[in-house]
XYZ file of N, CA and C in Angstrom:
705
model
N -13.785 -1.610 9.614
C -14.738 -2.438 8.856
C -14.597 -3.846 9.162
N -15.414 -4.720 8.542
C -15.396 -6.139 8.842
C -14.119 -6.731 8.220
N -13.612 -7.746 8.883
C -12.465 -8.452 8.400
C -12.838 -9.231 7.153
N -11.892 -9.405 6.292
C -12.125 -10.127 5.016
C -11.357 -11.480 5.079
N -12.089 -12.572 4.837
C -11.408 -13.854 4.774
C -10.634 -13.985 3.568
N -9.321 -14.259 3.711
C -8.449 -14.297 2.551
C -7.965 -15.688 2.309
N -8.253 -16.287 1.126
C -7.789 -17.637 0.854
C -6.276 -17.639 0.694
N -5.660 -18.741 0.968
C -4.182 -18.922 0.806
C -3.896 -18.776 -0.674
N -2.797 -18.109 -0.967
C -2.423 -17.889 -2.407
C -2.259 -19.241 -3.115
N -2.741 -19.363 -4.264
C -2.621 -20.603 -5.017
C -1.228 -20.787 -5.532
N -0.861 -22.017 -5.812
C 0.479 -22.299 -6.378
C 0.521 -21.790 -7.830
N 1.736 -21.582 -8.336
C 1.805 -21.221 -9.779
C 1.103 -22.179 -10.675
N 1.147 -23.449 -10.360
C 0.497 -24.441 -11.238
C -1.000 -24.250 -11.235
N -1.559 -23.935 -10.055
C -3.005 -23.725 -9.961
C -3.433 -22.464 -10.688
N -2.548 -21.561 -10.795
C -2.898 -20.277 -11.461
C -2.676 -20.322 -13.027
N -2.220 -21.505 -13.497
C -1.880 -21.591 -14.899
C -3.111 -21.455 -15.802
N -4.253 -21.899 -15.253
C -5.510 -21.804 -16.052
C -5.964 -20.397 -16.300
N -6.232 -20.061 -17.526
C -6.794 -18.728 -17.768
C -8.039 -18.462 -17.065
N -8.889 -19.490 -16.837
C -10.119 -19.314 -16.048
C -9.810 -18.862 -14.658
N -8.856 -19.498 -14.042
C -8.491 -19.130 -12.687
C -7.862 -17.787 -12.675
N -7.027 -17.439 -13.627
C -6.349 -16.169 -13.667
C -7.424 -15.020 -13.856
N -8.516 -15.337 -14.450
C -9.584 -14.328 -14.668
C -10.629 -14.342 -13.574
N -10.390 -15.100 -12.439
C -11.214 -14.985 -11.270
C -12.485 -15.852 -11.371
N -12.524 -16.774 -12.314
C -13.694 -17.589 -12.407
C -13.817 -18.525 -11.219
N -12.717 -18.976 -10.678
C -12.707 -19.844 -9.512
C -12.463 -19.004 -8.313
N -13.278 -19.237 -7.293
C -13.124 -18.532 -6.022
C -13.822 -17.211 -6.045
N -13.480 -16.424 -5.029
C -14.178 -15.140 -4.809
C -13.422 -14.007 -5.441
N -14.021 -13.281 -6.422
C -13.351 -12.141 -7.024
C -12.917 -11.081 -6.083
N -13.763 -10.839 -5.003
C -13.410 -9.858 -4.025
C -12.178 -10.202 -3.292
N -12.052 -11.453 -2.900
C -10.832 -11.899 -2.255
C -9.610 -11.911 -3.186
N -9.847 -12.186 -4.433
C -8.742 -12.183 -5.406
C -8.238 -10.766 -5.625
N -9.149 -9.768 -5.641
C -8.747 -8.347 -5.771
C -7.855 -7.984 -4.572
N -8.227 -8.473 -3.368
C -7.462 -8.200 -2.178
C -6.061 -8.820 -2.268
N -5.950 -10.022 -2.793
C -4.677 -10.679 -2.952
C -3.796 -9.868 -3.914
N -4.408 -9.475 -5.070
C -3.689 -8.695 -6.038
C -3.178 -7.389 -5.446
N -4.000 -6.734 -4.639
C -3.551 -5.536 -3.948
C -2.375 -5.725 -3.052
N -2.425 -6.850 -2.216
C -1.394 -7.154 -1.322
C -0.124 -7.563 -2.051
N -0.272 -8.231 -3.225
C 0.842 -8.642 -4.025
C 1.559 -7.457 -4.541
N 0.808 -6.483 -5.022
C 1.435 -5.248 -5.559
C 2.161 -4.489 -4.455
N 1.579 -4.498 -3.265
C 2.256 -3.855 -2.084
C 3.575 -4.539 -1.739
N 3.521 -5.843 -1.714
C 4.708 -6.658 -1.442
C 5.836 -6.398 -2.446
N 5.429 -6.314 -3.727
C 6.412 -6.094 -4.782
C 6.991 -4.689 -4.670
N 6.129 -3.734 -4.272
C 6.579 -2.327 -4.146
C 7.642 -2.159 -3.045
N 7.594 -3.026 -2.057
C 8.615 -2.926 -0.964
C 10.023 -3.120 -1.538
N 10.114 -3.978 -2.554
C 11.397 -4.253 -3.177
C 11.694 -3.242 -4.334
N 10.730 -2.914 -5.066
C 10.951 -2.138 -6.308
C 10.769 -0.601 -6.174
N 10.048 -0.193 -5.196
C 9.657 1.224 -5.170
C 10.239 2.057 -4.067
N 10.464 1.434 -2.910
C 10.822 2.253 -1.695
C 12.046 3.114 -1.877
N 13.025 2.656 -2.551
C 14.298 3.347 -2.680
C 14.458 4.116 -4.048
N 13.372 4.414 -4.708
C 13.482 5.137 -5.959
C 14.113 6.555 -5.759
N 13.827 7.148 -4.561
C 14.312 8.465 -4.313
C 15.457 8.503 -3.275
N 16.135 7.344 -3.200
C 17.275 7.260 -2.289
C 18.479 8.016 -2.806
N 19.385 8.400 -1.851
C 20.644 9.022 -2.199
C 21.804 8.125 -1.768
N 22.932 8.433 -2.331
C 24.145 7.664 -1.919
C 24.623 8.060 -0.581
N 24.971 7.073 0.280
C 25.454 7.400 1.615
C 27.000 7.520 1.543
N 27.452 8.706 1.517
C 28.880 8.965 1.391
C 29.707 8.489 2.585
N 29.058 8.292 3.754
C 29.785 7.911 4.919
C 29.888 6.385 5.006
N 29.206 5.677 4.097
C 29.266 4.209 4.103
C 30.378 3.694 3.239
N 31.130 2.685 3.734
C 32.190 2.119 2.955
C 31.731 1.339 1.826
N 30.468 0.814 1.942
C 29.982 -0.082 0.847
C 29.064 0.709 -0.096
N 28.952 2.025 0.049
C 28.127 2.891 -0.849
C 26.676 2.568 -0.720
N 26.232 2.185 0.531
C 24.847 1.888 0.753
C 23.943 3.110 0.508
N 22.823 2.910 -0.200
C 21.887 3.964 -0.493
C 21.014 4.208 0.778
N 20.562 5.427 0.939
C 19.757 5.757 2.097
C 18.479 6.539 1.645
N 17.446 6.400 2.392
C 16.191 7.161 2.197
C 16.113 8.142 3.380
N 15.840 9.408 3.057
C 15.746 10.393 4.123
C 14.770 11.496 3.703
N 14.613 12.441 4.585
C 13.787 13.645 4.306
C 12.373 13.350 3.974
N 11.854 14.053 2.992
C 10.389 13.913 2.665
C 10.031 12.529 2.221
N 10.891 11.887 1.485
C 10.613 10.543 1.016
C 10.502 9.541 2.167
N 11.306 9.652 3.144
C 11.235 8.758 4.359
C 9.977 9.143 5.162
N 9.682 10.435 5.288
C 8.451 10.834 5.974
C 7.264 10.248 5.300
N 7.242 10.253 3.943
C 6.112 9.705 3.208
C 5.975 8.189 3.418
N 7.163 7.535 3.403
C 7.196 6.045 3.664
C 6.587 5.744 5.005
N 6.923 6.470 6.041
C 6.407 6.228 7.365
C 4.910 6.442 7.347
N 4.420 7.557 6.703
C 3.017 7.858 6.717
C 2.231 6.794 5.909
N 2.818 6.334 4.800
C 2.170 5.312 3.936
C 2.044 3.967 4.695
N 3.077 3.576 5.437
C 3.035 2.333 6.165
C 2.076 2.409 7.289
N 2.082 3.564 8.004
C 1.156 3.726 9.159
C -0.261 3.691 8.627
N -0.527 4.345 7.467
C -1.836 4.311 6.860
C -2.339 2.878 6.555
N -1.494 2.160 5.834
C -1.812 0.768 5.435
C -1.965 -0.165 6.631
N -1.163 0.030 7.694
C -1.319 -0.802 8.862
C -2.624 -0.514 9.599
N -3.226 0.558 9.280
C -4.511 0.873 9.876
C -5.701 0.469 9.029
N -5.548 0.536 7.638
C -6.734 0.348 6.826
C -6.849 -0.966 6.052
N -5.754 -1.719 5.895
C -5.840 -2.975 5.159
C -6.818 -3.904 5.865
N -7.663 -4.551 5.091
C -8.716 -5.384 5.672
C -8.178 -6.692 6.280
N -7.032 -7.166 5.770
C -6.456 -8.398 6.261
C -5.556 -8.191 7.488
N -5.967 -8.762 8.649
C -5.166 -8.452 9.871
C -3.761 -8.939 9.838
N -3.502 -10.000 9.128
C -2.100 -10.491 8.964
C -1.308 -9.482 8.195
N -1.861 -8.893 7.124
C -1.179 -7.944 6.328
C -0.939 -6.701 7.077
N -1.950 -6.288 7.852
C -1.758 -5.066 8.714
C -0.643 -5.197 9.679
N -0.576 -6.444 10.312
C 0.532 -6.684 11.275
C 1.924 -6.630 10.578
N 1.985 -7.207 9.405
C 3.255 -7.218 8.690
C 3.700 -5.849 8.294
N 2.761 -5.046 7.809
C 3.087 -3.642 7.419
C 3.445 -2.850 8.683
N 2.773 -3.103 9.795
C 3.107 -2.321 11.015
C 4.548 -2.591 11.453
N 5.072 -3.829 11.281
C 6.410 -4.143 11.633
C 7.418 -3.332 10.760
N 7.084 -3.259 9.464
C 7.971 -2.452 8.535
C 7.865 -0.961 8.871
N 6.737 -0.539 9.360
C 6.566 0.813 9.767
C 7.471 1.115 10.964
N 7.599 0.143 11.861
C 8.524 0.315 12.987
C 9.935 0.514 12.520
N 10.355 -0.321 11.510
C 11.693 -0.221 10.935
C 11.886 1.172 10.358
N 10.939 1.698 9.574
C 11.102 3.001 8.941
C 11.134 4.086 9.978
N 10.250 4.017 10.971
C 10.300 5.083 12.011
C 11.560 5.100 12.838
N 12.052 3.898 13.227
C 13.287 3.874 13.979
C 14.465 4.425 13.168
N 14.444 4.149 11.864
C 15.493 4.652 11.045
C 15.404 6.207 10.907
N 14.210 6.655 10.803
C 14.037 8.135 10.720
C 14.496 8.833 11.960
N 14.306 8.185 13.106
C 14.736 8.760 14.366
C 16.241 8.871 14.403
N 16.954 7.991 13.570
C 18.395 8.017 13.471
C 18.942 8.811 12.277
N 17.975 9.423 11.531
C 18.371 10.303 10.455
C 18.070 9.790 9.088
N 18.121 8.446 8.814
C 17.888 7.957 7.483
C 17.706 6.400 7.559
N 17.067 5.885 6.478
C 16.855 4.481 6.366
C 17.873 3.924 5.328
N 18.750 3.085 5.766
C 19.747 2.483 4.874
C 19.128 1.306 4.097
N 19.511 1.217 2.843
C 18.969 0.144 2.012
C 19.267 -1.219 2.582
N 20.445 -1.429 3.168
C 20.776 -2.714 3.723
C 19.896 -3.076 4.883
N 19.495 -2.069 5.663
C 18.611 -2.319 6.790
C 17.218 -2.728 6.294
N 16.697 -1.984 5.262
C 15.417 -2.330 4.691
C 15.420 -3.669 4.070
N 16.509 -4.039 3.363
C 16.641 -5.258 2.669
C 16.541 -6.434 3.651
N 17.191 -6.308 4.798
C 17.070 -7.330 5.840
C 15.623 -7.482 6.323
N 14.976 -6.323 6.494
C 13.578 -6.403 6.990
C 12.610 -7.041 5.977
N 12.860 -6.946 4.753
C 11.839 -7.487 3.797
C 12.324 -8.795 3.107
N 13.595 -9.182 3.303
C 14.174 -10.280 2.506
C 13.389 -11.551 2.590
N 13.019 -11.940 3.777
C 12.279 -13.220 3.928
C 10.829 -13.028 4.322
N 10.294 -11.776 4.122
C 8.962 -11.415 4.578
C 7.959 -11.504 3.451
N 6.958 -12.351 3.658
C 5.778 -12.307 2.799
C 4.776 -11.274 3.276
N 3.540 -11.438 2.832
C 2.528 -10.497 3.255
C 1.119 -11.148 3.149
N 0.413 -11.201 4.259
C -0.952 -11.684 4.231
C -1.122 -13.078 3.639
N -0.195 -13.926 3.773
C -0.270 -15.303 3.247
C 0.515 -15.482 1.978
N 0.909 -14.414 1.341
C 1.768 -14.487 0.143
C 3.241 -14.816 0.578
N 3.963 -15.655 -0.156
C 5.278 -15.960 0.214
C 6.282 -14.842 -0.125
N 7.437 -14.791 0.480
C 8.394 -13.724 0.204
C 8.805 -13.717 -1.234
N 8.938 -14.849 -1.872
C 9.357 -14.940 -3.259
C 8.385 -14.227 -4.206
N 7.136 -14.080 -3.780
C 6.182 -13.354 -4.645
C 6.550 -11.882 -4.756
N 7.237 -11.372 -3.798
C 7.711 -9.961 -3.822
C 8.864 -9.745 -4.780
N 9.527 -10.842 -5.129
C 10.672 -10.787 -6.087
C 10.103 -10.862 -7.519
N 9.246 -11.710 -7.778
C 8.601 -11.927 -9.081
C 7.162 -12.302 -8.890
N 6.242 -11.322 -9.004
C 4.806 -11.614 -8.736
C 4.064 -12.322 -9.906
N 4.715 -12.577 -10.992
C 4.019 -13.006 -12.175
C 3.090 -14.185 -11.955
N 3.545 -15.187 -11.226
C 2.787 -16.391 -11.086
C 1.721 -16.320 -10.006
N 1.631 -15.155 -9.332
C 0.772 -15.066 -8.139
C -0.458 -14.139 -8.380
N -0.521 -13.384 -9.501
C -1.625 -12.559 -9.759
C -2.943 -13.450 -9.879
N -4.002 -12.904 -9.409
C -5.306 -13.599 -9.452
C -6.179 -12.989 -10.602
N -6.537 -11.723 -10.478
C -7.318 -11.113 -11.478
C -6.414 -10.112 -12.387
N -5.512 -9.458 -11.700
C -4.567 -8.621 -12.466
C -3.501 -9.451 -13.146
N -2.794 -8.848 -14.102
C -1.639 -9.457 -14.714
C -0.429 -8.554 -14.684
N -0.620 -7.305 -14.113
C 0.505 -6.382 -14.083
C 0.523 -5.699 -12.702
N 1.702 -5.119 -12.409
C 1.944 -4.417 -11.126
C 1.029 -3.198 -11.045
N 0.910 -2.490 -12.135
C 0.057 -1.222 -12.123
C -1.405 -1.589 -11.814
N -1.898 -2.646 -12.370
C -3.267 -3.088 -12.056
C -3.389 -3.354 -10.558
N -2.449 -4.195 -10.013
C -2.506 -4.492 -8.609
C -2.411 -3.284 -7.723
N -1.565 -2.333 -8.153
C -1.367 -1.149 -7.376
C -2.638 -0.288 -7.311
N -3.324 -0.153 -8.430
C -4.568 0.599 -8.381
C -5.657 -0.176 -7.607
N -5.562 -1.466 -7.605
C -6.479 -2.232 -6.724
C -6.243 -1.874 -5.266
N -4.905 -1.781 -4.922
C -4.559 -1.385 -3.565
C -5.058 -0.016 -3.224
N -4.893 0.905 -4.149
C -5.382 2.293 -3.881
C -6.943 2.304 -3.682
N -7.658 1.658 -4.611
C -9.115 1.683 -4.467
C -9.581 0.981 -3.215
N -8.936 -0.192 -2.906
C -9.309 -0.915 -1.695
C -9.091 -0.087 -0.427
N -7.943 0.653 -0.393
C -7.648 1.414 0.785
C -8.583 2.572 0.979
N -8.805 3.314 -0.118
C -9.690 4.456 -0.009
C -11.109 4.059 0.238
N -11.579 3.024 -0.461
C -12.921 2.531 -0.258
C -13.145 1.974 1.119
N -12.076 1.282 1.627
C -12.164 0.791 3.010
C -12.318 1.895 4.051
N -11.607 3.009 3.904
C -11.781 4.158 4.743
C -13.202 4.748 4.616
N -13.679 4.797 3.380
C -15.013 5.398 3.118
C -16.109 4.567 3.716
N -15.920 3.252 3.800
C -16.934 2.360 4.260
C -17.002 2.245 5.767
N -16.057 2.777 6.444
C -16.005 2.704 7.930
C -17.146 3.552 8.567
N -17.729 3.037 9.628
C -18.633 3.905 10.412
C -17.885 4.959 11.100
N -18.577 5.994 11.485
C -17.916 7.030 12.250
C -17.449 6.482 13.590
N -16.266 6.876 14.063
C -15.817 6.339 15.368
C -16.834 6.578 16.507
N -16.966 5.551 17.346
C -17.877 5.687 18.477
C -17.042 5.752 19.711
N -17.537 6.489 20.684
C -16.764 6.560 21.952
C -16.757 5.150 22.633
N -15.625 4.709 23.220
C -15.597 3.364 23.795
C -16.380 3.322 25.074
N -16.917 2.150 25.327
C -17.576 1.893 26.592
C -16.478 1.707 27.694
N -16.870 1.847 28.885
C -15.848 1.744 29.978
C -15.182 0.382 29.924
N -13.837 0.428 29.932
C -13.072 -0.809 29.911
C -12.863 -1.388 28.569
N -13.353 -0.678 27.504
C -13.240 -1.229 26.157
C -12.152 -0.484 25.409
N -11.266 -1.202 24.729
C -10.186 -0.563 23.976
C -10.832 0.247 22.816
N -10.347 1.456 22.639
C -10.887 2.294 21.571
C -10.532 1.751 20.163
N -9.334 1.152 20.062
C -8.862 0.720 18.673
C -9.456 -0.632 18.380
N -10.761 -0.741 18.332
C -11.431 -1.962 17.889
C -11.385 -2.060 16.370
N -11.908 -3.152 15.808
C -11.929 -3.299 14.391
C -12.687 -2.155 13.724
N -13.727 -1.645 14.460
C -14.580 -0.626 13.835
C -13.863 0.746 13.981
N -13.095 0.907 14.991
C -12.548 2.223 15.348
C -11.057 2.335 15.277
N -10.491 1.698 14.289
C -9.026 1.716 14.229
C -8.441 3.145 13.993
N -9.222 3.938 13.267
C -8.763 5.314 12.947
C -9.890 6.106 12.557
N -9.731 7.437 12.580
C -10.726 8.365 12.113
C -10.238 9.106 10.874
N -9.271 8.493 10.142
C -8.778 9.093 8.912
C -9.903 9.279 7.927
N -9.841 10.392 7.269
C -10.900 10.745 6.294
C -10.507 10.208 4.884
N -11.558 9.964 4.057
C -11.240 9.521 2.644
C -10.296 10.535 1.933
N -10.477 11.833 2.197
C -9.591 12.787 1.574
C -8.169 12.665 2.010
N -7.967 12.365 3.304
C -6.591 12.118 3.753
C -6.011 10.829 3.195
N -6.888 9.840 2.998
C -6.419 8.604 2.327
C -5.978 8.843 0.902
N -6.669 9.717 0.241
C -6.264 10.087 -1.137
C -4.934 10.766 -1.184
N -4.658 11.538 -0.115
C -3.341 12.195 -0.035
C -2.228 11.212 0.133
N -2.492 10.132 0.823
C -1.489 9.053 0.981
C -1.208 8.346 -0.321
N -2.257 8.158 -1.174
C -2.058 7.638 -2.465
C -1.177 8.617 -3.304
N -1.455 9.874 -3.215
C -0.621 10.845 -3.921
C 0.856 10.733 -3.511
N 1.061 10.631 -2.229
C 2.423 10.495 -1.673
C 3.172 9.308 -2.219
N 2.413 8.146 -2.293
C 3.042 6.970 -2.847
C 3.464 7.151 -4.336
N 2.532 7.656 -5.076
C 2.806 7.880 -6.522
C 3.965 8.790 -6.708
N 4.098 9.817 -5.913
C 5.185 10.776 -6.111
C 6.568 10.125 -5.808
N 6.633 9.340 -4.760
C 7.912 8.822 -4.337
C 8.229 7.367 -4.614
N 7.219 6.574 -4.805
C 7.491 5.068 -4.846
C 6.920 4.375 -6.104
N 6.401 5.106 -7.050
C 5.894 4.485 -8.252
C 6.904 4.679 -9.343
N 7.382 3.515 -9.915
C 8.523 3.554 -10.811
C 8.199 4.000 -12.211
N 7.028 4.136 -12.637
C 6.680 4.583 -13.951
C 6.709 6.133 -13.876
N 7.774 6.732 -14.354
C 7.924 8.231 -14.206
C 6.850 9.027 -14.941
N 6.576 8.535 -16.181
C 5.526 9.327 -16.958
C 4.176 9.106 -16.335
N 3.911 7.923 -15.838
C 2.618 7.711 -15.182
C 2.463 8.536 -13.931
N 3.534 8.586 -13.122
C 3.523 9.379 -11.911
C 3.356 10.877 -12.229
N 4.104 11.320 -13.236
C 3.976 12.758 -13.583
C 2.619 13.114 -14.029
N 1.979 12.261 -14.797
C 0.624 12.488 -15.263
C -0.403 12.504 -14.150
N -0.255 11.542 -13.220
C -1.116 11.507 -12.002
C -0.969 12.795 -11.189
N 0.243 13.219 -10.935
C 0.521 14.362 -10.104
C -0.011 15.621 -10.775
N 0.102 15.695 -12.082
C -0.449 16.879 -12.847
C -1.930 16.912 -12.694
N -2.570 15.766 -12.786
C -4.023 15.752 -12.651
C -4.474 16.098 -11.257
N -3.757 15.473 -10.261
C -4.087 15.645 -8.837
C -3.872 17.096 -8.394
N -2.606 17.581 -8.618
C -2.306 18.911 -8.171
C -2.960 20.023 -8.966
N -3.365 19.669 -10.165
C -4.062 20.645 -10.981
C -5.596 20.654 -10.777
N -6.043 19.933 -9.788
C -7.436 19.903 -9.418
C -8.329 19.421 -10.595
N -7.790 18.630 -11.467
C -8.584 18.192 -12.619
C -9.678 17.175 -12.195
N -10.754 17.171 -12.984
C -11.893 16.320 -12.759
C -12.584 16.624 -11.385
N -12.423 17.841 -10.918
C -13.125 18.254 -9.683
C -12.502 17.786 -8.449
N -11.152 17.414 -8.467
C -10.523 16.884 -7.295
C -10.551 17.818 -6.106
N -10.286 19.095 -6.338
C -10.239 20.089 -5.311
C -11.632 20.493 -4.793
N -12.671 20.065 -5.504
C -14.027 20.315 -5.045
C -14.641 19.195 -4.280
N -13.899 18.081 -4.078
C -14.365 16.997 -3.339
C -14.478 17.308 -1.853
N -15.488 16.816 -1.239
C -15.673 16.828 0.214
C -14.766 15.743 0.768
N -13.811 16.160 1.646
C -12.913 15.178 2.220
C -13.562 14.009 2.919
N -14.777 14.204 3.415
C -15.523 13.167 4.137
C -16.411 12.360 3.164
N -16.488 12.787 1.917
C -17.300 12.009 0.973
C -16.529 10.852 0.366
N -16.662 9.759 1.015
C -15.913 8.503 0.601
C -16.288 8.069 -0.792
N -17.517 8.105 -1.106
C -17.919 7.660 -2.456
C -17.376 8.577 -3.553
N -17.422 9.895 -3.319
C -16.870 10.756 -4.275
C -15.423 10.673 -4.425
N -14.649 10.512 -3.321
C -13.220 10.361 -3.367
C -12.825 9.100 -4.141
N -13.569 8.002 -3.843
C -13.229 6.683 -4.441
C -13.573 6.703 -5.961
N -14.623 7.433 -6.371
C -14.992 7.576 -7.739
C -13.947 8.424 -8.500
N -13.346 9.472 -7.815
C -12.393 10.286 -8.477
C -11.143 9.531 -8.797
N -10.761 8.598 -7.833
C -9.585 7.865 -8.054
C -9.749 6.833 -9.106
């Protein structure tokens, strides 16, 4: 899809006004994008190791992520590196995806390795410190959950809005802005499910979502995987 122009994050002082916090100043669409990226940045610190286990072979008791949780992290990062509208954010997520995949090739992702990868890393113009405490950086949202659902909707809707992949002309790279992937809206929804299962810290919220999703409630199992509008509306 088309690239989205993203304004630089405002300073905490600039966001002090309730009018600005409610999106009265600037573009609401761009502010939703910033909130989504902010939730993602915060999740890198707060959510990735929720299903980690203790590394018995480590002298410092480092936690590790492995198995299905690490597989889901790799899939989630690859998905976002493909669908996020902000190219700077896509590039940043892709680098973290490399870290996760390299660790998986060696058996597990150690918390210390992940911490080094994210410690000084911002996202899409957001500073690294916003990932430690996002409070002062929200634009339209005021909570992590709000920003996270903005990320989910933005990702699924972005996939739904893409034109069908076109064959490249001779000498033209296939992975253009329009043809970065052929992932379906239904597959995008599965990535959201994976995140909620492994990386969302509200246990009761995650349990309720998984019950609804896996129980085919509200017609989820009747959705056409290619029906982007229907998938986005279900979410």
